[in-house]
Amino acid sequence: MKKNNLLGLLGLLGLLGLLNCSCSKKQPTVYRTDELVTRWQFALADNTTDMPEHWQDVTIPHDWAISQPFDRSYDLQEIAVVQNGEKTATVKTGRSGGLPWMGCGWYRTRVATPDKDKHYTLYFDGAMSHADVFVNDKEVCYWPYGYNAFQVTLDPFIQGDSTDILVILENKPQSSRWYPGAGIFRNVHLITTNKTHVPVWGTCITTPEVSRDKALVHIRVDVEGPKDNVLVLTTLYDGDEPVASTEHADGTMEIRNPQLWSPETPHLYTAVTLLMRNDRIIDSYTTRFGIRSISYTPEHGFQLNGQTRKFKGVCLHHDLGPLGAAVHRDAIRHQLSLLKDMGCDAIRTSHNMPASELIELCEEMGFMVMVEPFDVWDWGKTDNDYHVHFADWAERDITNMVLHFRNSPAVVMWSSGNEVWNQTFPKGYETVEWLQSIFHRLDPTRPVTCGMDQAKTVIYNGFGAAVELPGFNYRTGRYLEAYEHLPQKMLLGSETASTVSSRGVYKTPAVIRPDAMYPDGQCSGYDVEYCAWSGLPDQDFELQDDYPWTLGQFVWTGFDYLGEPSPYDTDAWPSHSSYFGIIDLASLPKDRFWLYRSQWNDAEPTLHLLPHWNWQEGDRVPVFCYTTYPAAELFVNGKSQGKLRFATRDEAVRMANGEKIEGVSAMPPVGKFMIPDWGTAPRPELLPRYRLMWQDVPFEAGELKVVAYDAEGHVAAEEIVRTAGPAHHLQVDWANQDEGAEELAYLTVSVRDKEGNLCCDAAPLITLETNGCTFVATANGDARSLDSFVKPEMHAFAGQCTFIVRGHGTATLSSEGLLSGNIRL
Ligand code: GAL
């Protein structure tokens, strides 16, 4: 077929919408169908051998544990966390979330397989865990790692028009350091094609040459089934417009004036591949891709499309707060929308492969991604974690992961692992090299990093030198040493900060302190507390600002997650979710959100004041301001408390040496601390570079106001916090209204006084009634709350909580003694 004819035919088919889009995986087409298999029956069982009696209908994605009551006894781990420097074992409570994700889960369904001439593939995006798949009672597939995608060919086992599928899962206790979720928690697809077809993940697209004028796009297409007389034709589309094509299964195309993908311009193209036999189309397969170049060099650091930039990234665990591990596109979209507003441009999928939906949304919304498969290699962190499978499965797991995500422009690096203990082995570098060779064989276009925390060791034992793109987790005090000794001459903050805080809870005075613990089980909202191994955001800002060889950072973590409630993890029930998040478990930003926003969001100004203004007369209160403006003045009931500007780098050094500098914030006090030699010593002099802080403001009820000045000294903006009176009414705000959500609405409910001020410590029980829409889940962001996520009632925490509802209708929020809040969705 002539190229022009081909472009014409493909353009027409595309416009008629006849080509399947494998990225949405929904639309049936003439040549292949891709249906979500959502309706299953589920039973919890004692074992994986005796067929359970009682089954219930469930919808996949499904997390069987998230709806259960919390309990201290679940997955109690008596363990010494050696990577945190612990030497003796203690009982860790809530470490994996305090929910019953352990046990055996059986799932069954029936799928239509009416045509024996067709090819049927069952695709699992992830099933937690040890999935044993039976097709018509025959065991056909086993996939132990719950986070990975895998597929099953049904054809050899089909007996008639419909086919029975049974999936048996088993989650062992002591197999995770966080809440893993339980069940078929990601989507399952039934893909029906002709016998000759492009298999799942059957295309490989690269962009070997990229400039503003021209891009070369290379595609390699795999074909399965009888290949006689099969032609492979691929056309590239920009929207509906065909822009290039090839008639080779392994071919290169040129696009003139390409639109380059970046976080700021997430432009996507599609490649439509047709298999043709005797001039008839027998399969169509669509691959979404982007055109962009990446490079990592000591001279220019990380470059995207030829521009140096540093990652403003966050690490994310896979759970979606009160929705648990069951994937939902709207929930991920909401997380990413909040992160986008913060100025975040990158995600690390710590420490496992993500759901397809996360990567698709990162492509669409503009986030670069580090995809990381493992938290352990062959030395475990808990008795039953992935180390028991590593030797047999690592290669297969990496293979599926890379094939799954290699066409995504969002993915800019792989990680081979997180804080693996092999860092300390004399020949640990051999495992690094082996894993990297697997990545490179499958994908020569992206580098591989590894999150290293044993800084002192890896700088000298060959491990750090072997990692293609060295990544440090914390250890800010050793960055310079690493730069000096490692041959790569670049360093990534693969995991940073791990600052701890509770939204809306402020401990006075604001003292920099690792491992601070309080009787109420909360952490201070002043963003000055961390764990022995971690640090404060300011230390990472300094490294990224001052040293051109740093590549950027991935903060631990963007969102709070279930499990790992450090520093309250040792017999400190009911703490059962993290304090590390910049945004809490109810998707409500903590103050730290604005600290990062002030450094990362270049497009919009930030001016944020903390804390609340409800104290006792006579209290001396630290007041912090996170802002993009160069200076600001604080007022209490109109009385100036002084004007402050940010300290320069040089001034910070002088402050560290004891000099007092006029007009900048004083360094906050440093509390008593015990930092191991591998840990990070506090650097109080850095805070005046990034925060405006009035340490000792006399409280007077009324108005706390900050006035920001621009570089010319003109008033640019102001922010006010008022003393709240008694709780009066509930206010409801639709947090994800403008995000294009398909189903879910996130409602933020806050307790307000008569004038509308937030009642900062109100904690009443709030109940939801719906009319038309339906309740899905609720959370309040309190790491110690034992309220169920799945009952339509929740105590407010620091005056707020979140309800998630599905569909259209009215939601009414009530609480005894308060005026209700209403919203129409
Ligand atoms: C890191 C680890 C993360 C998380 C974090 C908490 O060492 O990689 O998974 O545990 O500490 O600070």
PDB file of C-alpha atoms and ligand atoms in Angstrom, residues 177 351 418-419 473-474 495 498 533 556 561 564 580, ligand 1:
ATOM      1  CA  ARG A 177       6.444  -2.590  56.275  1.00  0.00           C
ATOM      2  CA  HIS A 351       8.560   0.824  46.666  1.00  0.00           C
ATOM      3  CA  ASN A 418      15.013   0.888  48.054  1.00  0.00           C
ATOM      4  CA  GLU A 419      17.459   0.712  50.944  1.00  0.00           C
ATOM      5  CA  ASN A 473      17.872   8.454  50.927  1.00  0.00           C
ATOM      6  CA  TYR A 474      18.445  11.205  53.535  1.00  0.00           C
ATOM      7  CA  GLU A 495      14.190  10.008  49.237  1.00  0.00           C
ATOM      8  CA  SER A 498      10.711  12.397  56.313  1.00  0.00           C
ATOM      9  CA  TRP A 533      17.438   8.897  60.224  1.00  0.00           C
ATOM     10  CA  TRP A 556       8.986  11.230  51.795  1.00  0.00           C
ATOM     11  CA  TYR A 561      -0.342   6.398  54.056  1.00  0.00           C
ATOM     12  CA  GLU A 564       4.440   2.976  59.485  1.00  0.00           C
ATOM     13  CA  PHE A 580       5.303  11.885  57.084  1.00  0.00           C
TER      14      PHE A 580
HETATM   15  C1  GAL B   1      12.944   5.205  54.540  1.00  0.00           C
HETATM   16  C2  GAL B   1      12.244   4.129  53.735  1.00  0.00           C
HETATM   17  C3  GAL B   1      10.784   4.451  53.534  1.00  0.00           C
HETATM   18  C4  GAL B   1      10.169   4.863  54.831  1.00  0.00           C
HETATM   19  C5  GAL B   1      10.900   6.055  55.360  1.00  0.00           C
HETATM   20  C6  GAL B   1      10.330   6.642  56.617  1.00  0.00           C
HETATM   21  O1  GAL B   1      14.116   4.776  55.103  1.00  0.00           O
HETATM   22  O2  GAL B   1      12.847   3.997  52.491  1.00  0.00           O
HETATM   23  O3  GAL B   1      10.115   3.334  53.032  1.00  0.00           O
HETATM   24  O4  GAL B   1      10.248   3.806  55.708  1.00  0.00           O
HETATM   25  O5  GAL B   1      12.226   5.673  55.625  1.00  0.00           O
HETATM   26  O6  GAL B   1      11.111   7.708  57.058  1.00  0.00           O
END
